[in-house]
Amino acid sequence: MNLNDAFPPVDEGFERGMNRAFEAIRKEKVMRHKMKFTLLAAALVILALAGTAVAAGFNVIEFFAQNDQRLERIATDSVVTTSAPANVESEALGASSIWFDSAYFDGEALIVGYVMENSERIEAFTPTDEQLAAMEKAENPIIPTAWDEAEASLFAEYYEAVEQGRPYGFITYSVYPSDHIRTDDGIDIGPYCGHETVTEDGRHLILREMETPLPEDIRSRDSLELHMTIWRQTTWYYYDGKAFYWRSEREQAGEAVTTVAHSSAEVCDFEGVGVYNGVPITASAHSSRLRVTLTMDAETDAFPNEPDLWYDCLMLDEQGRALQVDSIDVSPKRLTVSYYYGNETPERLSAYILALTEEEWEEWDEDKLMQSVEPIILNPCALR
């Protein structure tokens, strides 16, 4: 099987995060995507079916690692100690199941892989007058995603009806997880990005990378017990030839639970000092298998919050390779940046703090900027 063909397009948030290298920033700081509401849209949103890799012995993280160098580095550690599935019964779907089958945790990153079985069904629907009166008018056109050939066929009819201006409706019955995960003591962990696909036998495979930085209280734990709420939902959609309508009902239906041990992989700490805007800066960084997290602490206000001012921090390793920025948070006395890093633990880091207006971003010249900024050098100080 050709795995490049097996993977569907990743969601926009993941694509933007993974590809946010400085070359892309130089060309276009803000990206906007428009979708023309035509029959072509139906073809664009139909996801390719994955093969039977999971059935052949791969867990979810291992499966997606075959097409992702970052995940390949953690695949062998992507195991769960225990896993309790959520089994949900419904009149519309019958028996549905959702369970964690893999996870990775190293204090800096938390990635989970889970499987959904018999989790959705869609059928055509024409509302009665009473049902239509209970529905809400949708502000934007409804553009659904098809997961299999049956759904693709139904949605093709829907798009054709919209193109021709004639009524059409459908119902979706679904069982699905919350996008947040919580620990056994109630600490909430939100999502950041992920992959999703469907196997030939209809199982949904979902990989989710959780928010970073992780909550401080869980980073050093030996293991995490993770709970994921499962919902049962019915949603009605209808196009009356002119406007779109919808209505949704959902209820909590259970939870999936798993336990993942803290990875034994080393995390390296870095530290350094420097000056920015005339203010002394203390820098620290943590490097794990997947990312580097940088914190710049200033003695006084060094990072003013001014209109139309964009902060960023170019980070290079000892070989001059730029780390890909994942997220950035700025306050007057602190700059925190998270980076993706697909190589071995760096030996040294050089941080170049940048603050530019939107016009200056458009005229980006990396060499010129690096010559005008004094880097803050971070050297390793400890392994944990």
JSON list of C-alpha atoms in Angstrom, two decimals, residues 13-14 16-21 70 108 192-193 209-213 290-293 312-313 323-329 336-341:
[
{"chain": "A", "resi": 13, "resn": "GLY", "atom": "CA", "xyz": [-4.67, 24.06, 12.07]},
{"chain": "A", "resi": 14, "resn": "PHE", "atom": "CA", "xyz": [-2.18, 21.21, 11.87]},
{"chain": "A", "resi": 16, "resn": "ARG", "atom": "CA", "xyz": [-0.43, 25.78, 9.47]},
{"chain": "A", "resi": 17, "resn": "GLY", "atom": "CA", "xyz": [1.44, 24.76, 12.61]},
{"chain": "A", "resi": 18, "resn": "MET", "atom": "CA", "xyz": [3.71, 22.19, 11.01]},
{"chain": "A", "resi": 19, "resn": "ASN", "atom": "CA", "xyz": [4.66, 24.34, 8.04]},
{"chain": "A", "resi": 20, "resn": "ARG", "atom": "CA", "xyz": [5.19, 27.66, 9.76]},
{"chain": "A", "resi": 21, "resn": "ALA", "atom": "CA", "xyz": [8.84, 28.02, 8.81]},
{"chain": "A", "resi": 70, "resn": "ARG", "atom": "CA", "xyz": [8.44, 13.67, 14.17]},
{"chain": "A", "resi": 108, "resn": "GLU", "atom": "CA", "xyz": [6.77, 18.49, 27.38]},
{"chain": "A", "resi": 192, "resn": "TYR", "atom": "CA", "xyz": [-3.75, 21.58, 19.49]},
{"chain": "A", "resi": 193, "resn": "CYS", "atom": "CA", "xyz": [-3.67, 19.61, 16.25]},
{"chain": "A", "resi": 209, "resn": "GLU", "atom": "CA", "xyz": [-1.46, 16.32, 19.90]},
{"chain": "A", "resi": 210, "resn": "MET", "atom": "CA", "xyz": [-2.51, 18.17, 23.02]},
{"chain": "A", "resi": 211, "resn": "GLU", "atom": "CA", "xyz": [-1.83, 21.78, 23.94]},
{"chain": "A", "resi": 212, "resn": "THR", "atom": "CA", "xyz": [1.62, 22.99, 24.80]},
{"chain": "A", "resi": 213, "resn": "PRO", "atom": "CA", "xyz": [3.02, 23.87, 27.22]},
{"chain": "A", "resi": 290, "resn": "LEU", "atom": "CA", "xyz": [9.39, 16.45, 19.78]},
{"chain": "A", "resi": 291, "resn": "ARG", "atom": "CA", "xyz": [9.81, 20.08, 20.69]},
{"chain": "A", "resi": 292, "resn": "VAL", "atom": "CA", "xyz": [11.82, 22.82, 22.33]},
{"chain": "A", "resi": 293, "resn": "THR", "atom": "CA", "xyz": [10.11, 25.25, 24.71]},
{"chain": "A", "resi": 312, "resn": "ASP", "atom": "CA", "xyz": [8.73, 36.15, 16.98]},
{"chain": "A", "resi": 313, "resn": "CYS", "atom": "CA", "xyz": [11.96, 34.41, 17.89]},
{"chain": "A", "resi": 323, "resn": "LEU", "atom": "CA", "xyz": [13.40, 25.32, 14.47]},
{"chain": "A", "resi": 324, "resn": "GLN", "atom": "CA", "xyz": [9.77, 25.57, 13.33]},
{"chain": "A", "resi": 325, "resn": "VAL", "atom": "CA", "xyz": [7.68, 27.85, 15.51]},
{"chain": "A", "resi": 326, "resn": "ASP", "atom": "CA", "xyz": [4.61, 26.16, 16.96]},
{"chain": "A", "resi": 327, "resn": "SER", "atom": "CA", "xyz": [3.19, 28.83, 19.27]},
{"chain": "A", "resi": 328, "resn": "ILE", "atom": "CA", "xyz": [4.23, 32.09, 20.87]},
{"chain": "A", "resi": 329, "resn": "ASP", "atom": "CA", "xyz": [2.96, 33.98, 23.91]},
{"chain": "A", "resi": 336, "resn": "THR", "atom": "CA", "xyz": [7.42, 32.07, 25.61]},
{"chain": "A", "resi": 337, "resn": "VAL", "atom": "CA", "xyz": [7.88, 30.17, 22.35]},
{"chain": "A", "resi": 338, "resn": "SER", "atom": "CA", "xyz": [7.27, 26.51, 21.53]},
{"chain": "A", "resi": 339, "resn": "TYR", "atom": "CA", "xyz": [9.09, 24.92, 18.58]},
{"chain": "A", "resi": 340, "resn": "TYR", "atom": "CA", "xyz": [8.83, 21.68, 16.66]},
{"chain": "A", "resi": 341, "resn": "TYR", "atom": "CA", "xyz": [12.21, 19.96, 16.39]}
]
